[in-house]
Amino acid sequence: MSLFGKDVELIPKKAYISVKRKKQFAMLIPATKTRFDIGINLKGQEAAGVLALDTKTSGMVSHRIELQSIEDLSSEVIDWLKKAYESAG
């Protein structure tokens, strides 16, 4: 997470990893055997591109990005994570 800042904490939970600054801005979620999800807190942001509204985490994050392979980890995904990081601090 050095792309963001030294104030990022990764906190393992039972079913995901919480990514925090002053508050949680993302969740790393092993969704299935073939899919990995990134939950992102960007309240008020419209869904666009790979960023979809979240309907699975009971309000813990506002949006979700689904990754089927490492190739799906694009600059667009990193940009959304950076935006969430900036809004969490």
Tab-separated table of C-alpha atoms in Angstrom:
chain	number	residue	atom	x	y	z
A	1	MET	CA	0.000	0.000	0.000
A	2	SER	CA	2.983	2.306	-0.306
A	3	LEU	CA	1.287	3.828	-3.362
A	4	PHE	CA	-0.956	5.678	-0.929
A	5	GLY	CA	0.859	6.667	2.261
A	6	LYS	CA	2.503	5.361	5.386
A	7	ASP	CA	-0.709	5.774	7.361
A	8	VAL	CA	-2.467	2.759	5.765
A	9	GLU	CA	-3.296	-0.178	8.039
A	10	LEU	CA	-4.220	-3.676	6.842
A	11	ILE	CA	-6.363	-5.370	9.483
A	12	PRO	CA	-7.221	-9.061	8.971
A	13	LYS	CA	-10.812	-9.954	9.811
A	14	LYS	CA	-12.561	-13.330	9.653
A	15	ALA	CA	-13.768	-13.040	6.023
A	16	TYR	CA	-11.842	-10.067	4.587
A	17	ILE	CA	-8.998	-7.605	5.160
A	18	SER	CA	-9.930	-4.094	6.252
A	19	VAL	CA	-7.867	-1.289	4.702
A	20	LYS	CA	-7.873	1.795	6.929
A	21	ARG	CA	-6.454	5.276	7.172
A	22	LYS	CA	-8.304	7.288	9.824
A	23	LYS	CA	-11.329	5.229	8.822
A	24	GLN	CA	-11.864	2.167	6.639
A	25	PHE	CA	-11.693	3.058	2.960
A	26	ALA	CA	-11.526	-0.417	1.408
A	27	MET	CA	-12.043	-4.119	2.004
A	28	LEU	CA	-10.151	-6.940	0.297
A	29	ILE	CA	-12.599	-9.816	-0.065
A	30	PRO	CA	-11.936	-13.329	-1.388
A	31	ALA	CA	-15.367	-13.764	-3.008
A	32	THR	CA	-15.119	-17.148	-4.746
A	33	LYS	CA	-12.408	-19.554	-5.879
A	34	THR	CA	-12.102	-17.560	-9.101
A	35	ARG	CA	-13.024	-14.011	-8.062
A	36	PHE	CA	-11.603	-11.423	-5.684
A	37	ASP	CA	-13.584	-8.303	-4.740
A	38	ILE	CA	-12.431	-4.915	-3.538
A	39	GLY	CA	-15.020	-3.040	-1.515
A	40	ILE	CA	-14.532	0.733	-1.555
A	41	ASN	CA	-16.020	3.545	0.543
A	42	LEU	CA	-16.985	6.389	-1.796
A	43	LYS	CA	-20.395	7.474	-0.541
A	44	GLY	CA	-22.222	9.668	-3.055
A	45	GLN	CA	-20.073	8.538	-5.994
A	46	GLU	CA	-21.971	7.293	-9.032
A	47	ALA	CA	-21.038	3.854	-10.333
A	48	ALA	CA	-18.787	4.114	-13.392
A	49	GLY	CA	-16.467	1.824	-15.331
A	50	VAL	CA	-15.385	-1.056	-13.085
A	51	LEU	CA	-16.889	0.623	-9.992
A	52	ALA	CA	-20.299	-0.862	-9.157
A	53	LEU	CA	-22.656	-0.061	-6.289
A	54	ASP	CA	-22.275	-2.576	-3.465
A	55	THR	CA	-25.279	-4.656	-2.463
A	56	LYS	CA	-23.490	-7.453	-0.559
A	57	THR	CA	-21.721	-6.050	2.514
A	58	SER	CA	-24.626	-4.520	4.470
A	59	GLY	CA	-23.343	-0.960	4.205
A	60	MET	CA	-19.727	-1.636	5.193
A	61	VAL	CA	-18.636	-0.180	1.825
A	62	SER	CA	-20.520	1.776	-0.813
A	63	HIS	CA	-18.999	0.247	-3.958
A	64	ARG	CA	-17.407	-2.949	-5.213
A	65	ILE	CA	-14.894	-3.870	-7.906
A	66	GLU	CA	-14.756	-7.496	-9.061
A	67	LEU	CA	-11.431	-8.962	-10.184
A	68	GLN	CA	-11.356	-12.229	-12.124
A	69	SER	CA	-7.579	-12.212	-12.691
A	70	ILE	CA	-4.478	-10.141	-11.947
A	71	GLU	CA	-4.928	-8.441	-15.321
A	72	ASP	CA	-8.117	-6.847	-13.950
A	73	LEU	CA	-6.010	-4.842	-11.468
A	74	SER	CA	-5.853	-1.843	-13.804
A	75	SER	CA	-4.921	1.801	-13.362
A	76	GLU	CA	-8.670	2.511	-13.108
A	77	VAL	CA	-8.897	0.245	-10.034
A	78	ILE	CA	-5.870	1.955	-8.449
A	79	ASP	CA	-7.389	5.385	-9.186
A	80	TRP	CA	-10.636	4.440	-7.387
A	81	LEU	CA	-8.637	3.156	-4.398
A	82	LYS	CA	-6.606	6.385	-4.290
A	83	LYS	CA	-9.805	8.436	-4.341
A	84	ALA	CA	-11.197	6.410	-1.421
A	85	TYR	CA	-7.874	6.742	0.457
A	86	GLU	CA	-7.880	10.512	0.023
A	87	SER	CA	-11.458	10.805	1.264
A	88	ALA	CA	-10.626	8.740	4.389
A	89	GLY	CA	-8.009	11.050	5.799
